[in-house]
mmCIF file of C-alpha atoms in Angstrom:
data_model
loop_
_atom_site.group_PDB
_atom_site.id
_atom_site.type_symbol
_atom_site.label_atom_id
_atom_site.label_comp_id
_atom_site.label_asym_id
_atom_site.label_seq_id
_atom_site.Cartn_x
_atom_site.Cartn_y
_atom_site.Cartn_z
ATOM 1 C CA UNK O 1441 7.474 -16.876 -73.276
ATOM 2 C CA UNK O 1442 5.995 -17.678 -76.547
ATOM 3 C CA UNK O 1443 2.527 -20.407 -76.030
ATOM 4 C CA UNK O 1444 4.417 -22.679 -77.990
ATOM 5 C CA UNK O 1445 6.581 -23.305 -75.209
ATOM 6 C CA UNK O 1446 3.588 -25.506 -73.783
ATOM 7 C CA UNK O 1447 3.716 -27.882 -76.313
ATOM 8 C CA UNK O 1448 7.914 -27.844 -76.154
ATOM 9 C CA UNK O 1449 8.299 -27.489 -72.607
ATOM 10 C CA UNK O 1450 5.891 -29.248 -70.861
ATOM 11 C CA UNK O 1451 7.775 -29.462 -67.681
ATOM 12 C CA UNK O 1452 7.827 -25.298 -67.471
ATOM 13 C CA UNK O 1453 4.737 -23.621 -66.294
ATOM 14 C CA UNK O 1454 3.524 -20.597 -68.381
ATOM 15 C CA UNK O 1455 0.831 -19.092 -69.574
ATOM 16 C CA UNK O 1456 -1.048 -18.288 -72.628
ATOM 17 C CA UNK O 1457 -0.980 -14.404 -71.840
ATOM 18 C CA UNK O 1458 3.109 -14.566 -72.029
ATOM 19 C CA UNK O 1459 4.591 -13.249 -75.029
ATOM 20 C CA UNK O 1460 8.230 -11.623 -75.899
ATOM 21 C CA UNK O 1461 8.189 -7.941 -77.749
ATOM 22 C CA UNK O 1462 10.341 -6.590 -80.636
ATOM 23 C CA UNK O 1463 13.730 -5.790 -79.434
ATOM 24 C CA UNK O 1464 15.670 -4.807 -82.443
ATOM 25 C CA UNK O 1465 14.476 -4.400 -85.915
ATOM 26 C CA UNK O 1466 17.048 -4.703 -88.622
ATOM 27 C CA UNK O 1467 16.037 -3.713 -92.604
ATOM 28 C CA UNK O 1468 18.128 -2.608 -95.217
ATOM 29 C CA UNK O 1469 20.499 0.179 -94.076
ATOM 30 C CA UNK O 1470 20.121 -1.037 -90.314
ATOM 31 C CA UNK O 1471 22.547 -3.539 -91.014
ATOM 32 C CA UNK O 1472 25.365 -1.670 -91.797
ATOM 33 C CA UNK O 1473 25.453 -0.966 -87.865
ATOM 34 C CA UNK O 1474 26.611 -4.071 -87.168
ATOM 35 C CA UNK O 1475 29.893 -4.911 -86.609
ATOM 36 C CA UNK O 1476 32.072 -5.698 -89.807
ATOM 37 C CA UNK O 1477 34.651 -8.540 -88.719
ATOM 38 C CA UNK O 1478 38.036 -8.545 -90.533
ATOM 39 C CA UNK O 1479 40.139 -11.289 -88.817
ATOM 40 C CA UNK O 1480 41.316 -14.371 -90.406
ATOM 41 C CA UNK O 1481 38.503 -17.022 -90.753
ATOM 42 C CA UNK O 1482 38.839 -19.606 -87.447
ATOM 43 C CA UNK O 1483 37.155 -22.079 -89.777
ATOM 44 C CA UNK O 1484 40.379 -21.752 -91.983
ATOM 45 C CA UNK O 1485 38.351 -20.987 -95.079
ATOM 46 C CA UNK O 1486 40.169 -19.386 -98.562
ATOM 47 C CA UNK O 1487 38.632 -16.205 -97.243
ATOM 48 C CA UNK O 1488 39.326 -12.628 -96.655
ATOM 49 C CA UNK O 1489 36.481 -11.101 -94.727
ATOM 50 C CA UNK O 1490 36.522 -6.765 -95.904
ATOM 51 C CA UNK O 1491 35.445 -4.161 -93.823
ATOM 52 C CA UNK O 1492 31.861 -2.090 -94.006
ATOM 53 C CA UNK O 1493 33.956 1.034 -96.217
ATOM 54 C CA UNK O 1494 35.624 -2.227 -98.461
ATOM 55 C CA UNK O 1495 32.490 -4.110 -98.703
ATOM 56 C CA UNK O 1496 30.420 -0.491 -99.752
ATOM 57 C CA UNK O 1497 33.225 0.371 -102.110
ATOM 58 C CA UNK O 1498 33.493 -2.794 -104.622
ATOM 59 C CA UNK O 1499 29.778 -3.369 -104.610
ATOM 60 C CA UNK O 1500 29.930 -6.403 -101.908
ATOM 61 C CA UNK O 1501 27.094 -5.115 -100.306
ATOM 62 C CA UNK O 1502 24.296 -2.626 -100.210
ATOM 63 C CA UNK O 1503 21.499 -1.671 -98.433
ATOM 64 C CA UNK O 1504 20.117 -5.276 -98.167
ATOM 65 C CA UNK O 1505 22.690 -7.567 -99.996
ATOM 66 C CA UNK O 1506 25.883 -8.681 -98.721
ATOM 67 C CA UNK O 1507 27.781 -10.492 -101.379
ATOM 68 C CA UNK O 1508 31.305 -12.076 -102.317
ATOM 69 C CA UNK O 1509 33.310 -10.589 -105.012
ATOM 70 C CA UNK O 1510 32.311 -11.933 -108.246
ATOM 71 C CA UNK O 1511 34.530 -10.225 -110.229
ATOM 72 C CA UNK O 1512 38.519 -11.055 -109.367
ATOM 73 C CA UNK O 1513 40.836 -14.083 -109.716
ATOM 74 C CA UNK O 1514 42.237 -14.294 -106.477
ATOM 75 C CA UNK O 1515 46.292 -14.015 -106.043
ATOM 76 C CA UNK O 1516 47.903 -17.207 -104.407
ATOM 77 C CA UNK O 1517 49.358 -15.052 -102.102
ATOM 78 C CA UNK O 1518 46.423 -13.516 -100.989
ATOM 79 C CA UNK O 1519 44.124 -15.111 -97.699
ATOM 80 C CA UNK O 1520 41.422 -15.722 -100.180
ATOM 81 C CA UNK O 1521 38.354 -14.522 -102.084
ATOM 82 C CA UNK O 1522 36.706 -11.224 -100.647
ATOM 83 C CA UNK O 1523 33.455 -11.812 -98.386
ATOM 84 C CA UNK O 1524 31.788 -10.431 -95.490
ATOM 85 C CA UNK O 1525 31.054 -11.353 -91.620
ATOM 86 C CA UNK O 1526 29.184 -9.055 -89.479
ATOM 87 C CA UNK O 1527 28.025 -9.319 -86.218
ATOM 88 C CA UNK O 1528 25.072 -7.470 -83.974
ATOM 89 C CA UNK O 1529 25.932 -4.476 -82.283
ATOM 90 C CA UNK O 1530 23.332 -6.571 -79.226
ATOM 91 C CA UNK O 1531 23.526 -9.600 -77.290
ATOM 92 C CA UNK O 1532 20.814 -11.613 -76.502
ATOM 93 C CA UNK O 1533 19.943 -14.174 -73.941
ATOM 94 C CA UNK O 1534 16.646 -15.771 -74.256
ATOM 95 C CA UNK O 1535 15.180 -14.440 -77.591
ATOM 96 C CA UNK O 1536 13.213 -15.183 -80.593
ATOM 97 C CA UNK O 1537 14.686 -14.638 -83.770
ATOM 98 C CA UNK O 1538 13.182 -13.673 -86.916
ATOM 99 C CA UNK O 1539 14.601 -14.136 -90.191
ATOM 100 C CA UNK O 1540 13.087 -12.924 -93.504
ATOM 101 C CA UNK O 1541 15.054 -13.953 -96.461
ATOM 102 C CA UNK O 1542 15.117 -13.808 -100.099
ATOM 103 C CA UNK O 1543 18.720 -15.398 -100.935
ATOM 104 C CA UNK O 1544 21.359 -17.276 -99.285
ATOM 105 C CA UNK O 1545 24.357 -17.854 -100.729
ATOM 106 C CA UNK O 1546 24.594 -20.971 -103.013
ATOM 107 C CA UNK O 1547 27.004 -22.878 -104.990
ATOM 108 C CA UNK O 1548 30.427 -25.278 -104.964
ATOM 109 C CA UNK O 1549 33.066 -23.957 -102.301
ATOM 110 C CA UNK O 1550 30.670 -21.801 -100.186
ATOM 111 C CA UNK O 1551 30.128 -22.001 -96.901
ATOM 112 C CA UNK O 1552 27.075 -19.498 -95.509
ATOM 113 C CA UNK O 1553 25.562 -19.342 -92.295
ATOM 114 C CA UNK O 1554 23.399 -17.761 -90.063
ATOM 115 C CA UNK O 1555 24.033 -18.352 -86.090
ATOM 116 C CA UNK O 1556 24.903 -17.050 -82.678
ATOM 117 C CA UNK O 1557 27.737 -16.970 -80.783
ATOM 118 C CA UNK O 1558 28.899 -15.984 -77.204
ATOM 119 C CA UNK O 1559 30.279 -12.177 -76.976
ATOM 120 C CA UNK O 1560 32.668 -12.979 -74.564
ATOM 121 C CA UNK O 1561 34.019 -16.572 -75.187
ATOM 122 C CA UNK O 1562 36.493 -17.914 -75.876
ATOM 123 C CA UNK O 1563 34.702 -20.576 -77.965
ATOM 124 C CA UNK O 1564 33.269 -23.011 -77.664
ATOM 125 C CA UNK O 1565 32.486 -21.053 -73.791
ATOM 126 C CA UNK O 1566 29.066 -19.752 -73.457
ATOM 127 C CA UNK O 1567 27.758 -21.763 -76.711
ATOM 128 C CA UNK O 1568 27.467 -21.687 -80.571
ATOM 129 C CA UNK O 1569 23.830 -21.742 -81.775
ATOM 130 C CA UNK O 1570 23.539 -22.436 -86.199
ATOM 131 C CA UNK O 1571 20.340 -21.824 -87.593
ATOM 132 C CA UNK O 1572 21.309 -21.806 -91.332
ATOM 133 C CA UNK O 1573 24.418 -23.655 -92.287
ATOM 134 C CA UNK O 1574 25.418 -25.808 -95.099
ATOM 135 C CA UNK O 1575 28.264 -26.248 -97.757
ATOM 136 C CA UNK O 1576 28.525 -26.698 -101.626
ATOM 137 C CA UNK O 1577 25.563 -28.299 -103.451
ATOM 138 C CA UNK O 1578 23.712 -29.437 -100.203
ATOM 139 C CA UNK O 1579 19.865 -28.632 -100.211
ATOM 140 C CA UNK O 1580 18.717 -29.465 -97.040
ATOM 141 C CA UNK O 1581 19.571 -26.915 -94.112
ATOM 142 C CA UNK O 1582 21.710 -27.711 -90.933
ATOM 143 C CA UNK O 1583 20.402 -26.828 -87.637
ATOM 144 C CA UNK O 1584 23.473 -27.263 -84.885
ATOM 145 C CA UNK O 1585 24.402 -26.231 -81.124
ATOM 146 C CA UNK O 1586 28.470 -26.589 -80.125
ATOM 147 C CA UNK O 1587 29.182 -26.162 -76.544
ATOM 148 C CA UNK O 1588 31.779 -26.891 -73.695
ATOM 149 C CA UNK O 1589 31.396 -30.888 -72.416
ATOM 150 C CA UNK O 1590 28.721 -32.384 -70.557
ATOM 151 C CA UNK O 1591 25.894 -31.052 -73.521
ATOM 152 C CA UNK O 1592 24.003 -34.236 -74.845
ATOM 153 C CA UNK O 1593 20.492 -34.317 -77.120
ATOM 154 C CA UNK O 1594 18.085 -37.379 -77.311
ATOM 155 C CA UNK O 1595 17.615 -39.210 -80.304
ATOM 156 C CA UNK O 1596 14.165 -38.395 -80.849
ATOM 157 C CA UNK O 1597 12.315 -35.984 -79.844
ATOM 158 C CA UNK O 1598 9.228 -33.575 -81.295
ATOM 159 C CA UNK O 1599 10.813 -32.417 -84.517
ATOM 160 C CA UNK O 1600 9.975 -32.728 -88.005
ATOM 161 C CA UNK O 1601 14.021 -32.644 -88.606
ATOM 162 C CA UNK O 1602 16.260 -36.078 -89.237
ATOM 163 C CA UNK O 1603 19.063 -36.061 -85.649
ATOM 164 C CA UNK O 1604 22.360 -36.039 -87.606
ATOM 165 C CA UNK O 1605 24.136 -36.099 -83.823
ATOM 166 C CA UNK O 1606 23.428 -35.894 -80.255
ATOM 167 C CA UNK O 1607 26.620 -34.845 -78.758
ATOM 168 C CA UNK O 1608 26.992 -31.093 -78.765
ATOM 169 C CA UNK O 1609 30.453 -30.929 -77.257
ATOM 170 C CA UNK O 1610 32.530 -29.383 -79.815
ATOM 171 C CA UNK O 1611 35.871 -31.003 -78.579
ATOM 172 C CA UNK O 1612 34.294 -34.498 -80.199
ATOM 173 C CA UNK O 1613 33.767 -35.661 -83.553
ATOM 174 C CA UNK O 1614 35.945 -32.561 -84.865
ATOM 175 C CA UNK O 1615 33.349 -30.181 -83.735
ATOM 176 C CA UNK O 1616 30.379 -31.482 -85.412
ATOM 177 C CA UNK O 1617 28.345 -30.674 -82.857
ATOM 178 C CA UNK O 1618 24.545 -31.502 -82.125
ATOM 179 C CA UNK O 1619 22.855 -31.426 -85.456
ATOM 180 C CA UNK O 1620 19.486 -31.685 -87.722
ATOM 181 C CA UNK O 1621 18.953 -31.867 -91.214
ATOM 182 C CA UNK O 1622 15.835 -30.230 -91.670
ATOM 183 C CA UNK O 1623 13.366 -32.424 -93.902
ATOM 184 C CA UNK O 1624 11.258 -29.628 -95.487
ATOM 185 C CA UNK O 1625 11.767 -29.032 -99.244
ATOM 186 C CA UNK O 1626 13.930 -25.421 -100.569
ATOM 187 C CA UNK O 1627 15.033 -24.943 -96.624
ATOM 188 C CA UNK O 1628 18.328 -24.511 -98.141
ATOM 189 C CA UNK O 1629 20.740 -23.432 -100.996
ATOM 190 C CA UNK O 1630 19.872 -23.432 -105.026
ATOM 191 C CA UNK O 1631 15.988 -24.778 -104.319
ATOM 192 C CA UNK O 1632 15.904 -22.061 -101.254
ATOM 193 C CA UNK O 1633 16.631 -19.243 -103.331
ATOM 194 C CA UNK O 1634 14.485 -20.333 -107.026
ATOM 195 C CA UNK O 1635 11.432 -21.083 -104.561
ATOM 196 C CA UNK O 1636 11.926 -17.608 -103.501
ATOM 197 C CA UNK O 1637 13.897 -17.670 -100.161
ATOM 198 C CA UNK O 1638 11.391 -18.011 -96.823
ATOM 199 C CA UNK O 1639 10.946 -17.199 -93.135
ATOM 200 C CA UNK O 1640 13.535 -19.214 -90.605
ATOM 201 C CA UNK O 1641 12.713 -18.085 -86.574
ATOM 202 C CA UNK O 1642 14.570 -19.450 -83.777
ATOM 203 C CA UNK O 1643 13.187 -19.354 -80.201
ATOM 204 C CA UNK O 1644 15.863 -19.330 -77.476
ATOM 205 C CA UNK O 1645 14.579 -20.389 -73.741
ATOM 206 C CA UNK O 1646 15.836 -22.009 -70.557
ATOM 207 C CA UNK O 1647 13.814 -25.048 -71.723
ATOM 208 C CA UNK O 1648 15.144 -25.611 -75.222
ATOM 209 C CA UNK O 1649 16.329 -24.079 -78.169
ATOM 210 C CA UNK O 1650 14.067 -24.461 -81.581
ATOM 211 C CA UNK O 1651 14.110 -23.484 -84.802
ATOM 212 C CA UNK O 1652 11.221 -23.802 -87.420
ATOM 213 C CA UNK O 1653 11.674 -22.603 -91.485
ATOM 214 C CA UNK O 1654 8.777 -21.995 -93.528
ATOM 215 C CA UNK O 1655 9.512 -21.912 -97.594
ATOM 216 C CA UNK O 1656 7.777 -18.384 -99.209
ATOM 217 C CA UNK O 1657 4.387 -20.280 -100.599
ATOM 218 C CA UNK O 1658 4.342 -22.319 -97.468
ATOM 219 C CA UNK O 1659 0.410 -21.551 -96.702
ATOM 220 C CA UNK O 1660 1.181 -22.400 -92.703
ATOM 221 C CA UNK O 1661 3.729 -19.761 -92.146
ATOM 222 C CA UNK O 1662 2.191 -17.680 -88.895
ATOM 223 C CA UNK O 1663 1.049 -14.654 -89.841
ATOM 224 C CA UNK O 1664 2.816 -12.883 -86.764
ATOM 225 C CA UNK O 1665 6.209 -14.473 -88.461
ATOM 226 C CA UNK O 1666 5.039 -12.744 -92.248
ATOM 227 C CA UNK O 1667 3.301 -9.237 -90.498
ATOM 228 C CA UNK O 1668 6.399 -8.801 -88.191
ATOM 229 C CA UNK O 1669 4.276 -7.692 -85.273
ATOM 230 C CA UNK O 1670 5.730 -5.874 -82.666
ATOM 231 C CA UNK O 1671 4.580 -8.215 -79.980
ATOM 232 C CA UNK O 1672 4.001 -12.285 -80.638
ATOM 233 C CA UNK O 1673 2.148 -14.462 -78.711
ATOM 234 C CA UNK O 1674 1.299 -17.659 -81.031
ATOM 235 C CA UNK O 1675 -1.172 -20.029 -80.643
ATOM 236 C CA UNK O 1676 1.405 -23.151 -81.031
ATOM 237 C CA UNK O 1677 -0.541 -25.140 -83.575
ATOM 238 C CA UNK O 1678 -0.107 -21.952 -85.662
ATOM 239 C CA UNK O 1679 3.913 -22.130 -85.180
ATOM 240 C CA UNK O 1680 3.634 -26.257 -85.653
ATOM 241 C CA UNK O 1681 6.319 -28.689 -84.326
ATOM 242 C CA UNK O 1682 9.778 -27.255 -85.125
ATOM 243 C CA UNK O 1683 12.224 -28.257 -87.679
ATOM 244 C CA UNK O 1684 14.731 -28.626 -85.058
ATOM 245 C CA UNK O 1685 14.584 -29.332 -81.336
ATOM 246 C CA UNK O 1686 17.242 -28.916 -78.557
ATOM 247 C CA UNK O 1687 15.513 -29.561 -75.516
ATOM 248 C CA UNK O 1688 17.566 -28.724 -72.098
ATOM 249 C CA UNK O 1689 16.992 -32.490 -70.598
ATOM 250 C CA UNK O 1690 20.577 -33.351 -70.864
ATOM 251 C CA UNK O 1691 21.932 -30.238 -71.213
ATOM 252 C CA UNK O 1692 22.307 -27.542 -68.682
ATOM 253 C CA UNK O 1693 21.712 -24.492 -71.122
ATOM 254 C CA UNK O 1694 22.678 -21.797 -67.933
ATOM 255 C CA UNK O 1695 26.300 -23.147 -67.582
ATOM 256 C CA UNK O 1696 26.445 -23.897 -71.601
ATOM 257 C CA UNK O 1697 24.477 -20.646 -73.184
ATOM 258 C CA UNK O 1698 25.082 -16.758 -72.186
ATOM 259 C CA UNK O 1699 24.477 -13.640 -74.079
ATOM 260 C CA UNK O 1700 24.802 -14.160 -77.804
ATOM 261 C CA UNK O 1701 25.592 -11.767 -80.906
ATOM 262 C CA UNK O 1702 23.881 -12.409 -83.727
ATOM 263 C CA UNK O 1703 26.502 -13.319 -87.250
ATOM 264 C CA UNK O 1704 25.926 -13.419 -91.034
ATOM 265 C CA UNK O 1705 29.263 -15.065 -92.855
ATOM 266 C CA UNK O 1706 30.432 -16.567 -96.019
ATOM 267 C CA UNK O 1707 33.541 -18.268 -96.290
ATOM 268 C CA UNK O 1708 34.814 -20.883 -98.788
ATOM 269 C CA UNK O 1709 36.399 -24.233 -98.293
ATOM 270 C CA UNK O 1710 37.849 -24.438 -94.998
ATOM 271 C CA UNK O 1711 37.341 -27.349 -92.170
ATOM 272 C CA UNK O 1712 33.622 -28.122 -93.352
ATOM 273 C CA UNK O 1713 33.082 -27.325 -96.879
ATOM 274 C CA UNK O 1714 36.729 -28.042 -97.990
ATOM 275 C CA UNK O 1715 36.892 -30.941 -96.430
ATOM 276 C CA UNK O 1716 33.649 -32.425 -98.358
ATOM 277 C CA UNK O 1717 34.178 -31.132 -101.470
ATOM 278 C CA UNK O 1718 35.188 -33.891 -103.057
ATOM 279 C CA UNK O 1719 32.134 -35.985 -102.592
ATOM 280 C CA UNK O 1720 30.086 -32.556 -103.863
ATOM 281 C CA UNK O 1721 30.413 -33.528 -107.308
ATOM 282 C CA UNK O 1722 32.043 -30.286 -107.717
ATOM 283 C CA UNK O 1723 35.101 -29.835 -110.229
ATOM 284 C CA UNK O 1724 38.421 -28.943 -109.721
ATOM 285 C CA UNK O 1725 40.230 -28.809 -106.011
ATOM 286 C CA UNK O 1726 38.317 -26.394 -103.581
ATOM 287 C CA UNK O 1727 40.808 -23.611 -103.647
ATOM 288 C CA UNK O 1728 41.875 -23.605 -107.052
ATOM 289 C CA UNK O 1729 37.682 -23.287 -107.755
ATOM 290 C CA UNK O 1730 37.356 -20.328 -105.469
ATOM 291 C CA UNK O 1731 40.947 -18.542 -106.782
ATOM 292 C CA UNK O 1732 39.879 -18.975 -110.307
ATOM 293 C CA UNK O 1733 36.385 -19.150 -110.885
ATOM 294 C CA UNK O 1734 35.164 -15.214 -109.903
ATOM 295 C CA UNK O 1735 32.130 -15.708 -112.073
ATOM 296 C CA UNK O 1736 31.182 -19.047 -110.217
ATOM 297 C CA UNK O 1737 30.165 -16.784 -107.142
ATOM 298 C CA UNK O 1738 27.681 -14.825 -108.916
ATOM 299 C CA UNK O 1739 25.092 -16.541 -106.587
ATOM 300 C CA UNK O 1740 26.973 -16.140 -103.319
ATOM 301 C CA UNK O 1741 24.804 -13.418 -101.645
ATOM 302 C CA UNK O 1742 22.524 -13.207 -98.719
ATOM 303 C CA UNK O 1743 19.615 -10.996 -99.401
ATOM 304 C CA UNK O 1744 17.682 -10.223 -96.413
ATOM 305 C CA UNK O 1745 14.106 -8.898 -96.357
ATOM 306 C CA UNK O 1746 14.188 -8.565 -92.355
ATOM 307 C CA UNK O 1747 15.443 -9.457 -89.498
ATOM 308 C CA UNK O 1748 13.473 -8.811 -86.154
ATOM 309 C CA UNK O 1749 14.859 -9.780 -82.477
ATOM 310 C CA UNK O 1750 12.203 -10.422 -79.621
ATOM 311 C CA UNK O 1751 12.592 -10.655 -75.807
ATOM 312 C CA UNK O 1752 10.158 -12.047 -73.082
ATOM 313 C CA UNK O 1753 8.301 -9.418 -71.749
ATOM 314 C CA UNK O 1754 8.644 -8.549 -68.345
#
């Protein structure tokens, strides 16, 4: 395990010498292994997700960017403006994450995110994990687990996050799951991208889940998170206390968490970002924005630098 797990998981003896290795490296072209989902959005978003040879074809992605289409009013008949979700050809278990990125998608109607979800199911069985998420003009990011029942979170706890919610059953509150707002300044959407994106790492364990962001000029970013080393092994007060923490106290992450692929996505409207887009200061309704507006989504890209996937060693 990673040495910060002695400062988040004091109850779990380790030592310093433990460390997790690179798994999977993914950089430009690498991506386009993944697996290019075309069903109909389960978050009910005005969204039709195109396939890798659609996606290559009309410019919606290349060897780094993976983009809406900016370019087309959409038909009312039609499911909905022209996006992408992939998914890892891997699942993962316990796993740190690695995220460098230059853009996320921004802007009224959009819905991004960044998260992992069970590759066998059905959801919510064997766990949702969100590392980036947000909708529509919010700034700050949205770190979230969703899980079967009997998954709780403390109020407070060693984060540098705001607790949004504590119950991560998604059968309550309409599946809003365990949440926190991160606090940090550009973690998310218009500011992320003009600061000039940044890192975002997530460290999966039996003790706890955690994520930490670090904004591009952010001078405390670990240098094992900027080189991309092949094996990591941080002192903790390099990593600092996390953004967001899930510890396993009240939640029994074996019965709630298996193997996990890894998914990019961008729908629009839907259960989350339609449903608060009227208090988004945003004009128009939410579908007529994203059928008639192609120029709006001129922002709505991810643009990823790297991502790199690391398991405990042995």
């Amino acid at each position: 395990m990673l040495a910060s797990v002695l400062l988040l998981c004091l109850s779990v003896p380790v030592t310093a010498s433990e460390s997790y290795s690179i798994a999977d490296t993914f950089i430009g072209a690498g991506f386009f292994n993944w697996t290019w989902e075309t069903f109909s959005d389960p978050t009910h978003g005005r969204v039709k997700y195109v396939d890798k040879a659609t996606a290559m074809a009309t410019n919606l992605s290349d060897s780094f960017l993976m983009r809406a289409d900016n370019l087309n009013v959409v038909p009312p008949a039609d499911p909905g403006r022209r996006s992408v979700r992939i998914s890892s050809p891997s699942a993962y278990t316990d796993s740190v994450l690695v995220l460098d990125l230059w853009h996320m998608p921004a802007g009224c109607s959009t819905w991004p995110a960044w998260w992992t979800v069970s590759h066998t199911g059905p959801w919510p069985q064997g766990g949702e994990i969100d590392i980036i998420e947000g909708v529509n003009r919010n700034s700050m990011n949205l770190g979230s687990l969703h899980t079967t029942p009997n998954c709780n979170m403390i109020q407070t706890r060693n984060q540098s996050g705001q607790t949004v919610s504590t119950v991560c059953d998604a059968s309550v509150n309409y599946n809003q799951g365990c949440g926190v707002e991160f606090t940090k300044p550009n973690s998310y959407g218009q500011g992320f991208n003009s600061n000039g994106g940044g890192w975002f790492a997530m460290q999966r364990a039996s003790c706890g889940i955690y994520m930490w962001f670090w904004s591009r000029n952010d001078f405390t970013v670990p240098l094992e998170v900027v080189q991309g080393l092949s094996t990591v092994n941080p002192d903790p007060t390099l990593w600092g206390v996390p953004d967001a923490a899930f510890p396993s106290d009240q939640c029994d992450y074996a019965s709630h968490f298996n193997a996990h692929n890894i998914v990019f996505d961008l729908t629009f409207c839907g259960d989350w970002a339609g449903s608060a887009y009227g208090n988004s200061s945003c004009p128009s309704s939410c579908e007529d924005y994203v059928d008639n507006n192609p120029k709006a989504f001129d922002e709505a890209y991810w643009e990823i630098s790297s991502l790199r996937v690391y398991t405990p060693n042995a």
